[in-house]
Amino acid sequence: MPPSVTAGKSTEVTGQPPRRRLSSLAANQLLGVVFALVAIFLVSAALSPEFLTSFNMVIIARTLAFVGLVTIGQAMLLILGELDLSVGAIGGLAAVAGGLLMVQAGVNAWLSLLLCLLLGAACGAVNGLLVTRLRLHSLVLTIGMAGVYSGLNLVSTRGVAITGIPDQIGFLGQGVVADLPVPFLVMLGCLAVAAFLMFRTPFGRYIYAIGNNTAAARMLGIRVDFIRVVVFAIAGLLSAMAGILMVARLGTAQPSIGEDWVLPPIAAAVIGGVATTGGIGSPIGAILGAAIIGIIENIIVLYGVSPYWQSVVSGGIVVLAISFDSVARRTFRREE
Amino acid sequence: MAFVEVRSLRKTFPGVVALDDVALSLDLGKVHVLAGENGAGKSTLIRILTGVSSPDSGSLSIDGQDALADPSRFSRIAYVPQELNLFRHMTVAENLFMPFARAGFDGLTLSGGALSRATQPFLERFGIRARPAQKVSSIAVSDQQLLQIARASTAKGFQVLILDEPTSSLTHAETDRLFSVVRELRRTGHAIVFVSHKMDEMFGIGDVVTVLRNGRSVAHRSIDELKERDLIRLMSGDEVAIDQSFRPQRGPRPTPPPSDAVGFAAPQSKHPEDEAPLLDVLRLSGRGFNDISFQLHRGEILGFAGLVGAGRSEIMQTIFGARRATSGSIQFERKPWRLGRPDLSVARGMLYLSEERKQDGILPLLSLRENIGISILGQTARSGVISSGQEQRIVDTVIHDYDIKTDSREKKIRFLSGGNQQKAIIGRAMQQRPRLLIFDEPTKGIDIKTKVEIYRIMKRLAEEGVGVILVSSEMAELRRCATRIVTLYHGQLTGTFETESTDNDTLIAAIIGAGASEHAA
């Protein structure tokens, strides 16, 4: 033991590899979330013998995949200092649009998929443009836009699910690679790209800068409004991706897709260290937060909590988690 | 024994000794100046005096009792922070007595009439020009400052008043009003702690001075025993060349014959016709200013003088693009300039360093490295990916070159002192290779040593051929640094003067709106 400790120390002193340095701030914030996730994981394993089965793990991973995609986008928006409450509605609209294109219009499945992603990005960009051009508060605007997008969803489907989705894309929702569900792998891929964007590119730095201090970012010559619109578009695109993967998974385009994608991603991001006031946190933390929520909801079912009590318990644990985080952070800040 | 007695106080933060062996005694009926450079420990000491934080060791007695053992003693001490922290959308009366129960308004409902009647004596005593029912956002900044003092003094039994740089956003006349309030409080037997960076104010109002340097109290004297030079030396620990001129010297360009220095020579005679101005502002108007025209040449520092509210910052922000212009045009390097696009301004080499460091300058939650790194991404990002090694090298160079005091480049910038934040902001701007740099009150709340460093930077920039605009409320600063001075009064340009050949009275006259017409260039 002792030799390895000294070896570790000497690398610390002689100069840390730059790669680690760049995200050291994020790494510090992540530590607490990782700890909480491990703790909840262990407790769950102890509470239920079914928890650790590969069958159950796949269920958790697949559930996490869809909410996770939305969470990545929402986390980027929150870091920017914005918020989009229409992400669920965009996901639903993209899903039924995909169904309509593939089934009723007979468009090639892959082309439909691409068009749906573009539609999601466009919806997000519209939100962003309205926020920046008209200087609206994103919270209020996106409540309104959620109504518009889910209304368009109902107008085009009359509330009826579209069946007969081509088998070609079924793999995207139901497939398994290396024991992992495809949607989960897609989510991890998106997370990797998002983390790279946030940590290693000027674009990501600008997002943090704007979230920290919009006025200062303007003075530095950062194109604040442009970046806002782009991040809204990214969030819309990720929601659309979640929507279309859900269609592939269900084999039908349900108008109700996305209804429960609005608040959990925000809670996940906050648990994962993203400030609702912007400027700090990371998409990785947000996904860990989403995983925490996912495991909690899973173990409640496995443990046999009465269905009537489930939301009380899971909501309570979420509140507990963020309170713990808040107390820990204040203690940490005082030390600093 | 003095009313407040501090002995061998020590306070440490991880990695930093903020206060070490600090002694301070405050007598009633005296104005105590607390002097020291940024980072000397003034804020930490004030936090301990007000009971917000507690020391690692040492003693603090208030009125003969150990305040560290009995925190109720801190109710004797009232504190007015530097920044205004009033409820802007509420009335003067509401601001004065919040929380209401403490002020004796403990009923279920609030009577506006009773509040107003109780407010009136305070308004008279402190000379606040406002009605009790008026919204705070609609009264002058100086009245807001006085209202803050009045609010602090509503605390029952307060005997010590701490004023943290109360004049930093006040004009001379407003400062005088504040001083008469301070004198009145002194007469009624209060002890006043006065924190300031302005020499004339310290000597104008102070009775006793305590100097902090690097966390230690290095002197406690009657102010009559000291000269300005002594005080500067005590604060900085060494001689600072504040008296010298920091006007840029024209290098290779021919200097005009001495006869030109007499009278108000047209700018063209100093700047040969073959050299076009770097910046040509033509009849610019916007909210708060009207019909502003001036030219800036490469290699000069152009000063902007005017009272608070004369429109100086508004003009600069409009040129930079952060505010909208209603009419007028600008040429930069002989090309027409697109107004209202700060991002294009920065891309073309025009930078603006705001007066409001916290509000418009720093990215508070990010590290020093990320704060500096944000403006050098052009150098550190290759094909869209940031090279962190490259970024660290450049940031370390900036920290070294601009003498930014920090224990790590990863420290969050909001934990740095104001002077170090300012140096980081200036260092960051330098990395963008500006062609025109606008400094808006760059030395506000900055200690003398750092001031001189900033003057040197401006001078060097100008001599390297960069155009520099300096907005300042300190006439002495403008005279020291600017080659020419533009004067403003109520949003109007009242004159352009060669610094060397203009006396102070002429400039003062031009910024208070007297005799401007004779001297207009």
PDB file of N, CA and C in Angstrom, chain A residues 91-164:
ATOM      1  N   GLY A  91     -40.633  16.212 -27.859  1.00  0.00           N
ATOM      2  CA  GLY A  91     -40.397  14.785 -28.042  1.00  0.00           C
ATOM      3  C   GLY A  91     -41.641  14.086 -28.573  1.00  0.00           C
ATOM      4  N   GLY A  92     -42.808  14.414 -28.019  1.00  0.00           N
ATOM      5  CA  GLY A  92     -44.055  13.811 -28.459  1.00  0.00           C
ATOM      6  C   GLY A  92     -44.396  14.197 -29.892  1.00  0.00           C
ATOM      7  N   LEU A  93     -44.195  15.480 -30.206  1.00  0.00           N
ATOM      8  CA  LEU A  93     -44.505  15.952 -31.555  1.00  0.00           C
ATOM      9  C   LEU A  93     -43.606  15.259 -32.572  1.00  0.00           C
ATOM     10  N   ALA A  94     -42.312  15.139 -32.254  1.00  0.00           N
ATOM     11  CA  ALA A  94     -41.383  14.483 -33.171  1.00  0.00           C
ATOM     12  C   ALA A  94     -41.772  13.021 -33.352  1.00  0.00           C
ATOM     13  N   ALA A  95     -42.217  12.401 -32.258  1.00  0.00           N
ATOM     14  CA  ALA A  95     -42.599  10.989 -32.331  1.00  0.00           C
ATOM     15  C   ALA A  95     -43.772  10.787 -33.290  1.00  0.00           C
ATOM     16  N   VAL A  96     -44.829  11.593 -33.116  1.00  0.00           N
ATOM     17  CA  VAL A  96     -45.996  11.373 -33.993  1.00  0.00           C
ATOM     18  C   VAL A  96     -45.707  11.830 -35.422  1.00  0.00           C
ATOM     19  N   ALA A  97     -44.818  12.854 -35.548  1.00  0.00           N
ATOM     20  CA  ALA A  97     -44.445  13.277 -36.891  1.00  0.00           C
ATOM     21  C   ALA A  97     -43.738  12.127 -37.598  1.00  0.00           C
ATOM     22  N   GLY A  98     -42.885  11.432 -36.846  1.00  0.00           N
ATOM     23  CA  GLY A  98     -42.202  10.270 -37.411  1.00  0.00           C
ATOM     24  C   GLY A  98     -43.207   9.216 -37.843  1.00  0.00           C
ATOM     25  N   GLY A  99     -44.191   8.953 -37.006  1.00  0.00           N
ATOM     26  CA  GLY A  99     -45.220   7.985 -37.346  1.00  0.00           C
ATOM     27  C   GLY A  99     -45.974   8.373 -38.603  1.00  0.00           C
ATOM     28  N   LEU A 100     -46.369   9.628 -38.663  1.00  0.00           N
ATOM     29  CA  LEU A 100     -47.122  10.104 -39.831  1.00  0.00           C
ATOM     30  C   LEU A 100     -46.292   9.977 -41.101  1.00  0.00           C
ATOM     31  N   LEU A 101     -45.024  10.370 -41.023  1.00  0.00           N
ATOM     32  CA  LEU A 101     -44.161  10.321 -42.210  1.00  0.00           C
ATOM     33  C   LEU A 101     -43.990   8.885 -42.684  1.00  0.00           C
ATOM     34  N   MET A 102     -43.701   7.992 -41.751  1.00  0.00           N
ATOM     35  CA  MET A 102     -43.389   6.622 -42.134  1.00  0.00           C
ATOM     36  C   MET A 102     -44.630   5.868 -42.573  1.00  0.00           C
ATOM     37  N   VAL A 103     -45.711   6.008 -41.819  1.00  0.00           N
ATOM     38  CA  VAL A 103     -46.892   5.191 -42.084  1.00  0.00           C
ATOM     39  C   VAL A 103     -47.813   5.837 -43.116  1.00  0.00           C
ATOM     40  N   GLN A 104     -48.194   7.086 -42.868  1.00  0.00           N
ATOM     41  CA  GLN A 104     -49.187   7.696 -43.762  1.00  0.00           C
ATOM     42  C   GLN A 104     -48.573   8.240 -45.028  1.00  0.00           C
ATOM     43  N   ALA A 105     -47.367   8.863 -44.941  1.00  0.00           N
ATOM     44  CA  ALA A 105     -46.773   9.443 -46.137  1.00  0.00           C
ATOM     45  C   ALA A 105     -45.850   8.445 -46.837  1.00  0.00           C
ATOM     46  N   GLY A 106     -45.525   7.371 -46.153  1.00  0.00           N
ATOM     47  CA  GLY A 106     -44.695   6.354 -46.774  1.00  0.00           C
ATOM     48  C   GLY A 106     -43.272   6.786 -47.060  1.00  0.00           C
ATOM     49  N   VAL A 107     -42.789   7.727 -46.302  1.00  0.00           N
ATOM     50  CA  VAL A 107     -41.415   8.187 -46.492  1.00  0.00           C
ATOM     51  C   VAL A 107     -40.465   7.138 -45.925  1.00  0.00           C
ATOM     52  N   ASN A 108     -39.309   7.029 -46.538  1.00  0.00           N
ATOM     53  CA  ASN A 108     -38.271   6.109 -46.070  1.00  0.00           C
ATOM     54  C   ASN A 108     -38.017   6.298 -44.582  1.00  0.00           C
ATOM     55  N   ALA A 109     -37.898   5.182 -43.854  1.00  0.00           N
ATOM     56  CA  ALA A 109     -37.819   5.253 -42.398  1.00  0.00           C
ATOM     57  C   ALA A 109     -36.630   6.089 -41.928  1.00  0.00           C
ATOM     58  N   TRP A 110     -35.475   5.882 -42.563  1.00  0.00           N
ATOM     59  CA  TRP A 110     -34.283   6.605 -42.109  1.00  0.00           C
ATOM     60  C   TRP A 110     -34.399   8.091 -42.396  1.00  0.00           C
ATOM     61  N   LEU A 111     -34.991   8.392 -43.576  1.00  0.00           N
ATOM     62  CA  LEU A 111     -35.182   9.808 -43.908  1.00  0.00           C
ATOM     63  C   LEU A 111     -36.167  10.441 -42.929  1.00  0.00           C
ATOM     64  N   SER A 112     -37.222   9.695 -42.583  1.00  0.00           N
ATOM     65  CA  SER A 112     -38.213  10.206 -41.620  1.00  0.00           C
ATOM     66  C   SER A 112     -37.534  10.528 -40.298  1.00  0.00           C
ATOM     67  N   LEU A 113     -36.660   9.609 -39.907  1.00  0.00           N
ATOM     68  CA  LEU A 113     -35.966   9.788 -38.639  1.00  0.00           C
ATOM     69  C   LEU A 113     -35.183  11.097 -38.645  1.00  0.00           C
ATOM     70  N   LEU A 114     -34.478  11.298 -39.747  1.00  0.00           N
ATOM     71  CA  LEU A 114     -33.679  12.517 -39.872  1.00  0.00           C
ATOM     72  C   LEU A 114     -34.564  13.758 -39.819  1.00  0.00           C
ATOM     73  N   LEU A 115     -35.698  13.675 -40.545  1.00  0.00           N
ATOM     74  CA  LEU A 115     -36.615  14.821 -40.571  1.00  0.00           C
ATOM     75  C   LEU A 115     -37.167  15.121 -39.178  1.00  0.00           C
ATOM     76  N   CYS A 116     -37.419  14.049 -38.414  1.00  0.00           N
ATOM     77  CA  CYS A 116     -37.935  14.246 -37.055  1.00  0.00           C
ATOM     78  C   CYS A 116     -36.914  14.965 -36.183  1.00  0.00           C
ATOM     79  N   LEU A 117     -35.656  14.560 -36.327  1.00  0.00           N
ATOM     80  CA  LEU A 117     -34.622  15.223 -35.541  1.00  0.00           C
ATOM     81  C   LEU A 117     -34.564  16.702 -35.910  1.00  0.00           C
ATOM     82  N   LEU A 118     -34.652  16.971 -37.213  1.00  0.00           N
ATOM     83  CA  LEU A 118     -34.630  18.370 -37.652  1.00  0.00           C
ATOM     84  C   LEU A 118     -35.826  19.133 -37.103  1.00  0.00           C
ATOM     85  N   LEU A 119     -36.970  18.456 -37.090  1.00  0.00           N
ATOM     86  CA  LEU A 119     -38.177  19.104 -36.557  1.00  0.00           C
ATOM     87  C   LEU A 119     -37.953  19.476 -35.081  1.00  0.00           C
ATOM     88  N   GLY A 120     -37.374  18.540 -34.322  1.00  0.00           N
ATOM     89  CA  GLY A 120     -37.100  18.817 -32.910  1.00  0.00           C
ATOM     90  C   GLY A 120     -36.166  19.999 -32.755  1.00  0.00           C
ATOM     91  N   ALA A 121     -35.098  20.000 -33.544  1.00  0.00           N
ATOM     92  CA  ALA A 121     -34.141  21.104 -33.482  1.00  0.00           C
ATOM     93  C   ALA A 121     -34.827  22.415 -33.837  1.00  0.00           C
ATOM     94  N   ALA A 122     -35.714  22.341 -34.855  1.00  0.00           N
ATOM     95  CA  ALA A 122     -36.403  23.557 -35.282  1.00  0.00           C
ATOM     96  C   ALA A 122     -37.309  24.081 -34.170  1.00  0.00           C
ATOM     97  N   CYS A 123     -38.043  23.152 -33.525  1.00  0.00           N
ATOM     98  CA  CYS A 123     -38.921  23.572 -32.423  1.00  0.00           C
ATOM     99  C   CYS A 123     -38.092  24.252 -31.325  1.00  0.00           C
ATOM    100  N   GLY A 124     -36.949  23.625 -30.983  1.00  0.00           N
ATOM    101  CA  GLY A 124     -36.074  24.226 -29.970  1.00  0.00           C
ATOM    102  C   GLY A 124     -35.588  25.589 -30.413  1.00  0.00           C
ATOM    103  N   ALA A 125     -35.186  25.683 -31.673  1.00  0.00           N
ATOM    104  CA  ALA A 125     -34.675  26.956 -32.174  1.00  0.00           C
ATOM    105  C   ALA A 125     -35.738  28.040 -32.136  1.00  0.00           C
ATOM    106  N   VAL A 126     -36.996  27.641 -32.425  1.00  0.00           N
ATOM    107  CA  VAL A 126     -38.088  28.624 -32.345  1.00  0.00           C
ATOM    108  C   VAL A 126     -38.187  29.166 -30.918  1.00  0.00           C
ATOM    109  N   ASN A 127     -38.127  28.259 -29.941  1.00  0.00           N
ATOM    110  CA  ASN A 127     -38.130  28.700 -28.539  1.00  0.00           C
ATOM    111  C   ASN A 127     -37.002  29.694 -28.296  1.00  0.00           C
ATOM    112  N   GLY A 128     -35.807  29.309 -28.761  1.00  0.00           N
ATOM    113  CA  GLY A 128     -34.632  30.152 -28.543  1.00  0.00           C
ATOM    114  C   GLY A 128     -34.780  31.504 -29.209  1.00  0.00           C
ATOM    115  N   LEU A 129     -35.304  31.508 -30.429  1.00  0.00           N
ATOM    116  CA  LEU A 129     -35.463  32.777 -31.145  1.00  0.00           C
ATOM    117  C   LEU A 129     -36.459  33.680 -30.431  1.00  0.00           C
ATOM    118  N   LEU A 130     -37.558  33.078 -29.951  1.00  0.00           N
ATOM    119  CA  LEU A 130     -38.551  33.896 -29.252  1.00  0.00           C
ATOM    120  C   LEU A 130     -37.964  34.461 -27.967  1.00  0.00           C
ATOM    121  N   VAL A 131     -37.175  33.624 -27.258  1.00  0.00           N
ATOM    122  CA  VAL A 131     -36.568  34.091 -26.014  1.00  0.00           C
ATOM    123  C   VAL A 131     -35.599  35.243 -26.287  1.00  0.00           C
ATOM    124  N   THR A 132     -34.756  35.101 -27.313  1.00  0.00           N
ATOM    125  CA  THR A 132     -33.736  36.120 -27.548  1.00  0.00           C
ATOM    126  C   THR A 132     -34.295  37.345 -28.257  1.00  0.00           C
ATOM    127  N   ARG A 133     -35.151  37.131 -29.261  1.00  0.00           N
ATOM    128  CA  ARG A 133     -35.641  38.282 -30.042  1.00  0.00           C
ATOM    129  C   ARG A 133     -36.595  39.128 -29.222  1.00  0.00           C
ATOM    130  N   LEU A 134     -37.524  38.460 -28.544  1.00  0.00           N
ATOM    131  CA  LEU A 134     -38.546  39.218 -27.820  1.00  0.00           C
ATOM    132  C   LEU A 134     -38.170  39.427 -26.362  1.00  0.00           C
ATOM    133  N   ARG A 135     -36.981  38.956 -25.995  1.00  0.00           N
ATOM    134  CA  ARG A 135     -36.505  39.065 -24.605  1.00  0.00           C
ATOM    135  C   ARG A 135     -37.540  38.547 -23.616  1.00  0.00           C
ATOM    136  N   LEU A 136     -37.990  37.315 -23.867  1.00  0.00           N
ATOM    137  CA  LEU A 136     -38.974  36.705 -22.986  1.00  0.00           C
ATOM    138  C   LEU A 136     -38.256  35.820 -21.984  1.00  0.00           C
ATOM    139  N   HIS A 137     -38.925  35.594 -20.872  1.00  0.00           N
ATOM    140  CA  HIS A 137     -38.376  34.665 -19.890  1.00  0.00           C
ATOM    141  C   HIS A 137     -38.637  33.242 -20.375  1.00  0.00           C
ATOM    142  N   SER A 138     -37.589  32.427 -20.400  1.00  0.00           N
ATOM    143  CA  SER A 138     -37.746  31.118 -21.031  1.00  0.00           C
ATOM    144  C   SER A 138     -38.756  30.241 -20.299  1.00  0.00           C
ATOM    145  N   LEU A 139     -38.855  30.412 -18.982  1.00  0.00           N
ATOM    146  CA  LEU A 139     -39.808  29.595 -18.223  1.00  0.00           C
ATOM    147  C   LEU A 139     -41.236  29.805 -18.726  1.00  0.00           C
ATOM    148  N   VAL A 140     -41.633  31.077 -18.807  1.00  0.00           N
ATOM    149  CA  VAL A 140     -43.001  31.387 -19.192  1.00  0.00           C
ATOM    150  C   VAL A 140     -43.224  31.054 -20.666  1.00  0.00           C
ATOM    151  N   LEU A 141     -42.256  31.438 -21.493  1.00  0.00           N
ATOM    152  CA  LEU A 141     -42.413  31.190 -22.929  1.00  0.00           C
ATOM    153  C   LEU A 141     -42.601  29.700 -23.201  1.00  0.00           C
ATOM    154  N   THR A 142     -41.757  28.863 -22.568  1.00  0.00           N
ATOM    155  CA  THR A 142     -41.811  27.448 -22.926  1.00  0.00           C
ATOM    156  C   THR A 142     -43.013  26.728 -22.318  1.00  0.00           C
ATOM    157  N   ILE A 143     -43.619  27.314 -21.274  1.00  0.00           N
ATOM    158  CA  ILE A 143     -44.909  26.772 -20.826  1.00  0.00           C
ATOM    159  C   ILE A 143     -45.921  26.942 -21.958  1.00  0.00           C
ATOM    160  N   GLY A 144     -45.895  28.133 -22.554  1.00  0.00           N
ATOM    161  CA  GLY A 144     -46.801  28.398 -23.674  1.00  0.00           C
ATOM    162  C   GLY A 144     -46.494  27.510 -24.862  1.00  0.00           C
ATOM    163  N   MET A 145     -45.212  27.391 -25.183  1.00  0.00           N
ATOM    164  CA  MET A 145     -44.847  26.614 -26.363  1.00  0.00           C
ATOM    165  C   MET A 145     -45.136  25.132 -26.155  1.00  0.00           C
ATOM    166  N   ALA A 146     -45.049  24.666 -24.906  1.00  0.00           N
ATOM    167  CA  ALA A 146     -45.402  23.265 -24.631  1.00  0.00           C
ATOM    168  C   ALA A 146     -46.852  23.024 -25.036  1.00  0.00           C
ATOM    169  N   GLY A 147     -47.711  24.013 -24.737  1.00  0.00           N
ATOM    170  CA  GLY A 147     -49.103  23.909 -25.154  1.00  0.00           C
ATOM    171  C   GLY A 147     -49.229  23.857 -26.666  1.00  0.00           C
ATOM    172  N   VAL A 148     -48.475  24.709 -27.336  1.00  0.00           N
ATOM    173  CA  VAL A 148     -48.548  24.758 -28.800  1.00  0.00           C
ATOM    174  C   VAL A 148     -48.098  23.421 -29.406  1.00  0.00           C
ATOM    175  N   TYR A 149     -46.933  22.924 -28.949  1.00  0.00           N
ATOM    176  CA  TYR A 149     -46.404  21.698 -29.559  1.00  0.00           C
ATOM    177  C   TYR A 149     -47.277  20.481 -29.251  1.00  0.00           C
ATOM    178  N   SER A 150     -47.764  20.381 -28.018  1.00  0.00           N
ATOM    179  CA  SER A 150     -48.585  19.205 -27.730  1.00  0.00           C
ATOM    180  C   SER A 150     -49.952  19.345 -28.397  1.00  0.00           C
ATOM    181  N   GLY A 151     -50.382  20.593 -28.605  1.00  0.00           N
ATOM    182  CA  GLY A 151     -51.623  20.816 -29.350  1.00  0.00           C
ATOM    183  C   GLY A 151     -51.480  20.363 -30.794  1.00  0.00           C
ATOM    184  N   LEU A 152     -50.348  20.711 -31.416  1.00  0.00           N
ATOM    185  CA  LEU A 152     -50.105  20.281 -32.793  1.00  0.00           C
ATOM    186  C   LEU A 152     -50.075  18.756 -32.874  1.00  0.00           C
ATOM    187  N   ASN A 153     -49.518  18.149 -31.859  1.00  0.00           N
ATOM    188  CA  ASN A 153     -49.495  16.694 -31.754  1.00  0.00           C
ATOM    189  C   ASN A 153     -50.920  16.132 -31.818  1.00  0.00           C
ATOM    190  N   LEU A 154     -51.806  16.705 -30.993  1.00  0.00           N
ATOM    191  CA  LEU A 154     -53.178  16.204 -30.957  1.00  0.00           C
ATOM    192  C   LEU A 154     -53.930  16.494 -32.255  1.00  0.00           C
ATOM    193  N   VAL A 155     -53.693  17.680 -32.823  1.00  0.00           N
ATOM    194  CA  VAL A 155     -54.352  18.039 -34.081  1.00  0.00           C
ATOM    195  C   VAL A 155     -54.005  17.021 -35.161  1.00  0.00           C
ATOM    196  N   SER A 156     -52.711  16.625 -35.216  1.00  0.00           N
ATOM    197  CA  SER A 156     -52.303  15.761 -36.314  1.00  0.00           C
ATOM    198  C   SER A 156     -52.649  14.288 -36.078  1.00  0.00           C
ATOM    199  N   THR A 157     -52.867  13.899 -34.822  1.00  0.00           N
ATOM    200  CA  THR A 157     -53.186  12.483 -34.574  1.00  0.00           C
ATOM    201  C   THR A 157     -54.612  12.273 -34.093  1.00  0.00           C
ATOM    202  N   ARG A 158     -55.274  13.362 -33.704  1.00  0.00           N
ATOM    203  CA  ARG A 158     -56.570  13.286 -33.030  1.00  0.00           C
ATOM    204  C   ARG A 158     -56.496  12.379 -31.807  1.00  0.00           C
ATOM    205  N   GLY A 159     -55.300  12.319 -31.240  1.00  0.00           N
ATOM    206  CA  GLY A 159     -55.135  11.577 -29.993  1.00  0.00           C
ATOM    207  C   GLY A 159     -55.024  10.079 -30.169  1.00  0.00           C
ATOM    208  N   VAL A 160     -54.953   9.621 -31.425  1.00  0.00           N
ATOM    209  CA  VAL A 160     -54.914   8.177 -31.668  1.00  0.00           C
ATOM    210  C   VAL A 160     -53.493   7.754 -32.023  1.00  0.00           C
ATOM    211  N   ALA A 161     -53.046   6.624 -31.463  1.00  0.00           N
ATOM    212  CA  ALA A 161     -51.705   6.145 -31.760  1.00  0.00           C
ATOM    213  C   ALA A 161     -51.587   5.700 -33.211  1.00  0.00           C
ATOM    214  N   ILE A 162     -50.406   5.927 -33.796  1.00  0.00           N
ATOM    215  CA  ILE A 162     -50.175   5.508 -35.175  1.00  0.00           C
ATOM    216  C   ILE A 162     -49.465   4.162 -35.145  1.00  0.00           C
ATOM    217  N   THR A 163     -50.098   3.170 -35.708  1.00  0.00           N
ATOM    218  CA  THR A 163     -49.490   1.839 -35.690  1.00  0.00           C
ATOM    219  C   THR A 163     -48.902   1.530 -37.057  1.00  0.00           C
ATOM    220  N   GLY A 164     -48.159   0.426 -37.109  1.00  0.00           N
ATOM    221  CA  GLY A 164     -47.572  -0.006 -38.384  1.00  0.00           C
ATOM    222  C   GLY A 164     -46.237   0.649 -38.671  1.00  0.00           C
TER     223      GLY A 164
END
